[in-house]
CSV table of C-alpha atoms and ligand atoms in Angstrom, one decimal:
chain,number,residue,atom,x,y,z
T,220,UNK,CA,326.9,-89.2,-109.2
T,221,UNK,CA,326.8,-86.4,-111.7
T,222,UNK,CA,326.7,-87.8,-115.1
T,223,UNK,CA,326.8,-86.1,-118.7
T,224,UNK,CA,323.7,-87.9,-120.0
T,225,UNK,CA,320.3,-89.2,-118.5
T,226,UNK,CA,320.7,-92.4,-120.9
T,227,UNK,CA,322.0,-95.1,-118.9
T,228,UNK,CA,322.9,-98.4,-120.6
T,229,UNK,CA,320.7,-101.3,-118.7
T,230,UNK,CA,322.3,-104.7,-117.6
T,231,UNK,CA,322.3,-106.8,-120.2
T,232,UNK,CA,324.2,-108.7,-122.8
T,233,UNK,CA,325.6,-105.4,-124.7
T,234,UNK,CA,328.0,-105.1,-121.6
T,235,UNK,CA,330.3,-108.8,-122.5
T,236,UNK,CA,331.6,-106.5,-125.5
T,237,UNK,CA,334.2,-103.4,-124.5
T,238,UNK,CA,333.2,-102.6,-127.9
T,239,UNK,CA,330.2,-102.2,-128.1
T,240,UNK,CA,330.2,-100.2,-124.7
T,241,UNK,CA,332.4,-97.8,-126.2
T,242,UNK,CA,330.5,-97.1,-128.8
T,243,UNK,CA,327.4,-96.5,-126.8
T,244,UNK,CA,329.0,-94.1,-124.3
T,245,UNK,CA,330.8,-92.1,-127.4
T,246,UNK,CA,326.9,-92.2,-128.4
T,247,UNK,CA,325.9,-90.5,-125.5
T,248,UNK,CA,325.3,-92.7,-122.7
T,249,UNK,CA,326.1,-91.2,-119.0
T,250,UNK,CA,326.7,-94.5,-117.5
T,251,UNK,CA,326.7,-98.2,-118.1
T,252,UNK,CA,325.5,-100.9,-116.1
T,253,UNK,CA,327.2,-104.1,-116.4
T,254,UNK,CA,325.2,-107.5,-117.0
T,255,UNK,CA,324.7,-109.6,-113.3
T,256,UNK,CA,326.7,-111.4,-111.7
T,257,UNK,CA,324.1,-114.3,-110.0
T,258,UNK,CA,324.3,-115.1,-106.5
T,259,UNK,CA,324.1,-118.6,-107.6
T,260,UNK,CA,327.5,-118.0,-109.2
T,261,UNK,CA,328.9,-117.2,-105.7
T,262,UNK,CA,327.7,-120.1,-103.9
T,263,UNK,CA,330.7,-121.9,-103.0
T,264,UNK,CA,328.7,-124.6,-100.9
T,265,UNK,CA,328.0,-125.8,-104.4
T,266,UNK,CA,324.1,-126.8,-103.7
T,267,UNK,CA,322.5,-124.2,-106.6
T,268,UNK,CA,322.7,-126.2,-109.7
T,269,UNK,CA,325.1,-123.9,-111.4
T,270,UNK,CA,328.8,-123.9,-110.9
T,271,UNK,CA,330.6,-122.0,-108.3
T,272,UNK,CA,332.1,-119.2,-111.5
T,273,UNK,CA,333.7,-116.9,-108.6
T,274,UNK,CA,334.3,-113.2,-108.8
T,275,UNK,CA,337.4,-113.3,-110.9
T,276,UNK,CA,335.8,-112.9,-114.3
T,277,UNK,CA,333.4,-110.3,-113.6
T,278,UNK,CA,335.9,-108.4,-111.7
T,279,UNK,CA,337.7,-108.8,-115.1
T,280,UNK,CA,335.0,-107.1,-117.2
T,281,UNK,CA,334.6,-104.3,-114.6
T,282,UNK,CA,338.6,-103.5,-114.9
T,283,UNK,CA,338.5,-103.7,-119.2
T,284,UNK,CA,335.5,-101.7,-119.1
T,285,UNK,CA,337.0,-99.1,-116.8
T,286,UNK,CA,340.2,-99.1,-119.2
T,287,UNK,CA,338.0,-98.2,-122.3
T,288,UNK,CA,335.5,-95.9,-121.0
T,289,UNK,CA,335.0,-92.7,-119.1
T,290,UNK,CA,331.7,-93.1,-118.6
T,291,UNK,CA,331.1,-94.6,-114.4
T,292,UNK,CA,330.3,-98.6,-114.6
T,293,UNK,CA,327.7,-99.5,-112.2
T,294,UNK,CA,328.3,-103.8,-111.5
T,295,UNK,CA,325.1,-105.6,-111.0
T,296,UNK,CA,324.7,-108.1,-108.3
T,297,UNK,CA,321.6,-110.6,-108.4
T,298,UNK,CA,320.2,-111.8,-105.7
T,299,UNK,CA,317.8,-112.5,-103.1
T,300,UNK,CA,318.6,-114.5,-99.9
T,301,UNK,CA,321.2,-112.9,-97.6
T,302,UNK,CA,324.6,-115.0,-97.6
T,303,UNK,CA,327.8,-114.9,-97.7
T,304,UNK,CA,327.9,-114.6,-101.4
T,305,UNK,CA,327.1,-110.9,-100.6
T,306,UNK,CA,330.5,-110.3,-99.5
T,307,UNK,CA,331.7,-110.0,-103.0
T,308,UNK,CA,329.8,-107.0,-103.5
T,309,UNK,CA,333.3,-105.2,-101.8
T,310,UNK,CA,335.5,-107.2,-104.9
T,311,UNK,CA,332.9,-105.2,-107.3
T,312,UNK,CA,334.3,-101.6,-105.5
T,313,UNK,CA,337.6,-102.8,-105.4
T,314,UNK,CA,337.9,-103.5,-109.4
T,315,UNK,CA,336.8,-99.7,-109.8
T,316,UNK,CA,332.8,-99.7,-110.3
T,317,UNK,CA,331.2,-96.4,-109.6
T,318,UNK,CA,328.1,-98.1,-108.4
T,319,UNK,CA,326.4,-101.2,-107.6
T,320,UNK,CA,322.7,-102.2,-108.7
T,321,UNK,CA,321.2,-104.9,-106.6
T,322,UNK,CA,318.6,-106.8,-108.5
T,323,UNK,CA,316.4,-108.8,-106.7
T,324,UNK,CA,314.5,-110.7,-109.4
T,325,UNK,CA,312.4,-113.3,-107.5
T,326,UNK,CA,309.3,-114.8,-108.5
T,327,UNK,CA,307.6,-115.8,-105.1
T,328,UNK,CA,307.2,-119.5,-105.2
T,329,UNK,CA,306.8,-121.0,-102.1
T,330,UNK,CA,303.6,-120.9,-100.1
T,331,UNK,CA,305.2,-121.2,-97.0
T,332,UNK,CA,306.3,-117.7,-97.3
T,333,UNK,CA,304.1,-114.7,-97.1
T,334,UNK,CA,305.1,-111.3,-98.7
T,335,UNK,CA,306.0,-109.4,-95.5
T,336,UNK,CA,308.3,-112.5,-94.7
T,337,UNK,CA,309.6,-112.4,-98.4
T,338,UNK,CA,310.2,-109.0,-98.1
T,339,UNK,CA,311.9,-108.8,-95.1
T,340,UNK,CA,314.3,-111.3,-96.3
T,341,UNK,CA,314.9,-108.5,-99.2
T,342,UNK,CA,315.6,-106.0,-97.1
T,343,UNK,CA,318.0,-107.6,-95.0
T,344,UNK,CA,319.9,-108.5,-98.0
T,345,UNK,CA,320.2,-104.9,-99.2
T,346,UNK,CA,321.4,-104.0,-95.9
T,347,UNK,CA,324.0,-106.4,-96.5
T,348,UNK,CA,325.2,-105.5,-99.3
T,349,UNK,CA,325.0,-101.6,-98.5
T,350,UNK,CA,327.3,-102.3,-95.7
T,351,UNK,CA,329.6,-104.2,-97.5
T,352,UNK,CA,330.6,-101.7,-99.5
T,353,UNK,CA,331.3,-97.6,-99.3
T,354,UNK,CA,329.8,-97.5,-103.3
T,355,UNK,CA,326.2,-96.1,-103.6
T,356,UNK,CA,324.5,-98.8,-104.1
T,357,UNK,CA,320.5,-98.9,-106.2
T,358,UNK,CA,317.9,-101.6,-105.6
T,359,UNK,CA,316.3,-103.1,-109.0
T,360,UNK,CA,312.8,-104.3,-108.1
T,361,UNK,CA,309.6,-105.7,-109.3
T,362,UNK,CA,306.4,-103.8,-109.6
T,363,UNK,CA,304.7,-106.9,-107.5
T,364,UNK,CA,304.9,-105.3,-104.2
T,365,UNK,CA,301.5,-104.7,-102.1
T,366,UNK,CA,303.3,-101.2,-101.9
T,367,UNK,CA,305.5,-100.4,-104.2
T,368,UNK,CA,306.2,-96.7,-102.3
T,369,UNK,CA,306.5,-98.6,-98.6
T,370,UNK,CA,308.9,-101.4,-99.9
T,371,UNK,CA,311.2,-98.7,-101.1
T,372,UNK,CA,310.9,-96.4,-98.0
T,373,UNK,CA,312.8,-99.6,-96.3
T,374,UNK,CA,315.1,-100.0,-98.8
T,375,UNK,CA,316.4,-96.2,-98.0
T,376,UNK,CA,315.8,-96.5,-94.7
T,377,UNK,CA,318.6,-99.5,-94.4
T,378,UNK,CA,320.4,-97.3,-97.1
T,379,UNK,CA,319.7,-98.1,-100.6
T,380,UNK,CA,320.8,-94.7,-102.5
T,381,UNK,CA,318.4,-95.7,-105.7
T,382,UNK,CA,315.9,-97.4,-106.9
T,383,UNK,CA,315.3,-99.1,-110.4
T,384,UNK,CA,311.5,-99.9,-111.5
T,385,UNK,CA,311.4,-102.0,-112.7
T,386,UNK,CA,313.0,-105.6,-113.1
T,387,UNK,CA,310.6,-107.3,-116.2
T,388,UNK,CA,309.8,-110.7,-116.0
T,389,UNK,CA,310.3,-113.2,-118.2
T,390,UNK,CA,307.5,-115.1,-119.3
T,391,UNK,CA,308.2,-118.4,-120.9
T,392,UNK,CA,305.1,-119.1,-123.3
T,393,UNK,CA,304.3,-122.7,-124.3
T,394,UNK,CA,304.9,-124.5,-127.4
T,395,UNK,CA,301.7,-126.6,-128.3
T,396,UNK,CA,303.8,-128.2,-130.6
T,397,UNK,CA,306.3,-129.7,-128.9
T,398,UNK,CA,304.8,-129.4,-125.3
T,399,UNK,CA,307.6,-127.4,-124.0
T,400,UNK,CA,308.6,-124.2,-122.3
T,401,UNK,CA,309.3,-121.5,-124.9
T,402,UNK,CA,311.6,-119.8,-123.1
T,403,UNK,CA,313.0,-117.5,-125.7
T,404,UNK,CA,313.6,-114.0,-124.7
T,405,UNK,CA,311.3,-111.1,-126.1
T,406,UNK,CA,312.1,-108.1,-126.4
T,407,UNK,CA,309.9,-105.1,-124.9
T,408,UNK,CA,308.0,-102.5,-126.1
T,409,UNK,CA,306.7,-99.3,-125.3
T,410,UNK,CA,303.9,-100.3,-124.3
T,411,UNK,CA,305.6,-101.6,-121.0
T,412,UNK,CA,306.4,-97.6,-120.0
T,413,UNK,CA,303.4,-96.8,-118.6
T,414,UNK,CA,303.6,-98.8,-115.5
T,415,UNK,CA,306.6,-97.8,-114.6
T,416,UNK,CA,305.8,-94.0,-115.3
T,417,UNK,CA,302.9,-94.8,-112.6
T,418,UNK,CA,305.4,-95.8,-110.0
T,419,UNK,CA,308.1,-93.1,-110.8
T,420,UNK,CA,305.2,-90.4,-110.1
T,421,UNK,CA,304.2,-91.6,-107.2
T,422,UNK,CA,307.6,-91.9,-106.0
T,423,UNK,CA,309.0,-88.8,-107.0
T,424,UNK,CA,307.3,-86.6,-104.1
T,425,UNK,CA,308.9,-88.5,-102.0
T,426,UNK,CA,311.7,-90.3,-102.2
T,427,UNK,CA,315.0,-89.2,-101.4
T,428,UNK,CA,316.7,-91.8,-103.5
T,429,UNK,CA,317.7,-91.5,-107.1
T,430,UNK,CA,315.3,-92.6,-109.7
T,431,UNK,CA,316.0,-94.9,-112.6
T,432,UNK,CA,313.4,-96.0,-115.0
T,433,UNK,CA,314.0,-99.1,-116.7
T,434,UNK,CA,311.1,-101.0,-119.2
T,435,UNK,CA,309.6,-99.7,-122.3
T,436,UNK,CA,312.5,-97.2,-123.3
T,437,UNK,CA,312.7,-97.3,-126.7
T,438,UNK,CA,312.8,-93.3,-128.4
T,439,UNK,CA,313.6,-90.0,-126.8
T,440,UNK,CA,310.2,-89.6,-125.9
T,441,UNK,CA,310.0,-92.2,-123.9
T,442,UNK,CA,312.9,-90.7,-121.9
T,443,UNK,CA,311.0,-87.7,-121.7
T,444,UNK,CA,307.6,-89.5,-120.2
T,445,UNK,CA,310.1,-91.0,-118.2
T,446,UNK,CA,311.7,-88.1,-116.9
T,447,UNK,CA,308.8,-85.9,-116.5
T,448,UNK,CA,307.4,-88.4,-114.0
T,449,UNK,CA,310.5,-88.4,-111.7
T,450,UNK,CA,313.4,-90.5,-113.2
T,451,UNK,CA,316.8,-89.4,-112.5
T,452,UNK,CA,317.9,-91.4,-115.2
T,453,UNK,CA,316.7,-93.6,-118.2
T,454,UNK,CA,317.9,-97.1,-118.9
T,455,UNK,CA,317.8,-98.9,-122.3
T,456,UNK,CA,318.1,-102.8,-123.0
T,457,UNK,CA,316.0,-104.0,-125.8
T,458,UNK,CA,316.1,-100.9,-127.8
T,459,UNK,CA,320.2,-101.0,-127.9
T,460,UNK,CA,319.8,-104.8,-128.8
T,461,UNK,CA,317.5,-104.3,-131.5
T,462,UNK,CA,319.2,-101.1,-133.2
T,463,UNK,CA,323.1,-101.4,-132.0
T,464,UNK,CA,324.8,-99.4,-129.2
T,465,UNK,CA,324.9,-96.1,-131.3
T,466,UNK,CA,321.5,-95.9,-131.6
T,467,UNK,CA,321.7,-94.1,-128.1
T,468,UNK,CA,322.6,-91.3,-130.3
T,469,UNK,CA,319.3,-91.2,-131.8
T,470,UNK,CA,317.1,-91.3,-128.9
T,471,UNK,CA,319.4,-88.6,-126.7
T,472,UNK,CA,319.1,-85.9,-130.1
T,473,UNK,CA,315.5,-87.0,-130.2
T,474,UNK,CA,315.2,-86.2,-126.4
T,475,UNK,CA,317.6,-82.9,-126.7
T,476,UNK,CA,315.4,-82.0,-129.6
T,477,UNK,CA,311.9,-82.4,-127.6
T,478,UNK,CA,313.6,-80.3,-124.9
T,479,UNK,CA,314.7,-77.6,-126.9
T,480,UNK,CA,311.0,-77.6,-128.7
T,481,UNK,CA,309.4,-76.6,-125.1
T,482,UNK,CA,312.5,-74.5,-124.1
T,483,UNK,CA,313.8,-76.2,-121.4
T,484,UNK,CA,316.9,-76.3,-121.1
T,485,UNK,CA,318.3,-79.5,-119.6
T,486,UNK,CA,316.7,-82.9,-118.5
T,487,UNK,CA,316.6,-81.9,-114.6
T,488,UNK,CA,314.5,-79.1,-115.2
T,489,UNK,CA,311.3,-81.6,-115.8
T,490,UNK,CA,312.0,-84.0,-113.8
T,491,UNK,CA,309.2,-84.9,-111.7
T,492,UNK,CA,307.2,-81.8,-113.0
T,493,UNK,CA,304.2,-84.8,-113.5
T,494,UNK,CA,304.9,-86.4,-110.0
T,495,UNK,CA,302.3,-86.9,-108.0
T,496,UNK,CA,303.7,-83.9,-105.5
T,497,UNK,CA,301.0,-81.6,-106.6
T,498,UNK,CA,298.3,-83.8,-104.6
T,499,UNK,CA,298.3,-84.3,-100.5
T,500,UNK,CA,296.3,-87.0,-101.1
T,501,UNK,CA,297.7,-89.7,-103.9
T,502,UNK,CA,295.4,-92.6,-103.3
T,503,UNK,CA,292.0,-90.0,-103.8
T,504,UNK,CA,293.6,-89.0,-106.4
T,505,UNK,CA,294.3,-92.3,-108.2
T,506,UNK,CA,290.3,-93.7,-107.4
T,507,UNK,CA,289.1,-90.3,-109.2
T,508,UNK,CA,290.9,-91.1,-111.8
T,509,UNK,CA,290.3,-94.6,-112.1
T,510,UNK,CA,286.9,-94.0,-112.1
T,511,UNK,CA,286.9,-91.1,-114.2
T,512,UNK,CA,289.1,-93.2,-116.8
T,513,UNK,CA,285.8,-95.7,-116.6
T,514,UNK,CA,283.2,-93.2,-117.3
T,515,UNK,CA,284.9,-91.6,-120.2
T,516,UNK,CA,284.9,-94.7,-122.0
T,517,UNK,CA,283.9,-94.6,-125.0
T,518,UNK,CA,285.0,-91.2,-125.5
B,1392,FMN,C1,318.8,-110.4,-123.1
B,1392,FMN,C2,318.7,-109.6,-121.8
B,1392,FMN,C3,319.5,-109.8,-120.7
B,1392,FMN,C4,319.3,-109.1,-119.5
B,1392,FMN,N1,320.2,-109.4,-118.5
B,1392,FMN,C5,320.0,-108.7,-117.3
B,1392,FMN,C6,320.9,-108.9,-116.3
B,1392,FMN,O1,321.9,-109.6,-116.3
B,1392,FMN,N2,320.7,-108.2,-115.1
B,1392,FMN,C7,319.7,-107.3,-115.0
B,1392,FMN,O2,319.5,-106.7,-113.9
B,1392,FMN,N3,318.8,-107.1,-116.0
B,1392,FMN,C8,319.0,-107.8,-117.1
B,1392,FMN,N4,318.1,-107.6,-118.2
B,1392,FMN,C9,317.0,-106.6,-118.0
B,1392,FMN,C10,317.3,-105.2,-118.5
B,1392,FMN,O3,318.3,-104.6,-117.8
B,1392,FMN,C11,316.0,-104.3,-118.4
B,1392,FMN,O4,315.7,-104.1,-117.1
B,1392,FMN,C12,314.8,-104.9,-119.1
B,1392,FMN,O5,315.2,-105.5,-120.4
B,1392,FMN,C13,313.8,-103.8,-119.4
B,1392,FMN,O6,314.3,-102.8,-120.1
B,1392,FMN,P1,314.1,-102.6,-121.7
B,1392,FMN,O7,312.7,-102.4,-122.0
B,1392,FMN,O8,315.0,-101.4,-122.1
B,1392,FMN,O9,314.6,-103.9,-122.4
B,1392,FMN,C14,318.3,-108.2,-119.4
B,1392,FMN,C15,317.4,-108.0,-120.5
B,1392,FMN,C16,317.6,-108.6,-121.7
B,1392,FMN,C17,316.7,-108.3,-122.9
């Protein structure tokens, strides 16, 4: 997809109001990503402990959405065991998304299933998805993979076309007053980038699929960190739902303004330029580093 901007609205909230999307794509955004629609909303058998909601309302929001704004709408699916439910995915194309981003937000749970079982079960429900529909279709994922650069070689080899790093977890913290779960939902910082500028340089050499960077985003040089290390495109939650949809304004002039202070002259010229491509050998080069990191301290 060719889009005017790098700054991709994330799945979230901001997406149940036309409005509000509006205003972020006249902002600047190059492409918005509707909030999920759970595979537990999809299970007709009726055993997850959520009501069966069907397809009809999302396909809803897709259509409104398509009536307001130029920019492409990518729909969200969440999900993670393969199932029919995964047969909607083709309502999602036929209501006009551009795009389809699979999240596969899991917390592994059960110790009856090791990781390469867990992920295998992933893969095949990419797969499934991918071949229910003609749309390109991006994999959200978690950085809690033994290896974060093999799990998404499958996911393009059964023919993911992106990949988002990454999914961030909520973690309920504890009240000590009333000996509950806290389960309100914080907002991120920056200081969540980092980790996923790691992964996007490693990836960047060599991955085939788009890029998306989502966690942490919350100026124009973020994007620019972001984008330097290999992302295709930027995503932004917290930082639209803290300061409003327009305030994609403010971080694409503050990343057009960066740009034009080094002379470059558009985002694609960076990307990847601090990928780890310039090294044969990634993993030496990650244990010099660690342990140079560790001897410079206190410096
Ligand atoms: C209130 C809220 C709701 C969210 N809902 C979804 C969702 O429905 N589907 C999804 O894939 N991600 C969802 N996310 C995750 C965001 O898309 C994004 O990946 C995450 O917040 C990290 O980006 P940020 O640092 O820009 O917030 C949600 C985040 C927030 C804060």
């Amino acid at each position: 997809m060719t889009l005017v901007s790098p700054l991709v609205v994330a799945a979230s909230p901001l997406s149940h109001d036309a409005e509000a999307i509006g205003a972020a794509v006249a902002a600047g955004a190059g492409a918005v990503v509707l909030y999920s629609l759970f595979e537990e909303d999809l299970m007709e058998e009726q055993s997850a402990p959520r009501p069966f909601t069907g397809v009809d309302p999302y396909v809803q929001q897709i259509e409104l959405l398509r009536k307001r704004v130029e920019a492409p709408i990518v729909a969200s699916l969440n999900g993670t065991t393969p199932g029919g439910w995964t047969k909607y995915a083709r309502s999602l194309e036929a209501a006009g998304a551009s795009a389809l981003e699979l999240n596969l937000y899991e917390v592994a749970s059960s110790p009856a299933e090791g990781g390469a079982e867990l992920e295998f079960r992933q893969v095949d429900v990419v797969a499934a998805v991918v071949s229910a529909v003609r749309l390109p279709v991006t994999v959200k994922i978690s950085p809690f993979y033994s290896s974060v650069p093999a799990f998404v070689r499958r996911l393009e080899q059964v023919g993911a076309r992106g990949v988002t790093v990454f999914n961030r977890f909520y973690q309920p913290d504890i009240s000590l007053d009333t000996l509950q779960v806290d389960r309100r939902v914080v907002p991120s910082t920056a200081a969540e980038l980092p980790l996923r500028l790691h992964a996007l340089a490693l990836l960047s050499p060599f991955a085939k699929l788009s890029l998306a960077c989502s966690g942490g985003v919350h100026g124009g040089r973020d994007a620019a960190k972001a984008i330097l290390c290999g992302a295709h495109v930027v995503q932004l939650a917290s930082a639209l739902l803290e300061h409003g949809p327009r305030h994609i304004g403010v971080i694409r002039d503050a990343l057009s303004g960066w740009l034009d202070s080094k002379k470059f002259k558009s985002s694609a010229e960076v990307r990847g330029k601090l990928g780890f491509g310039f090294t044969a050998d990634p993993h030496a080069w990650e244990r010099l580093n660690y342990t140079r990191t560790l001897h410079g301290w206190p410096d």
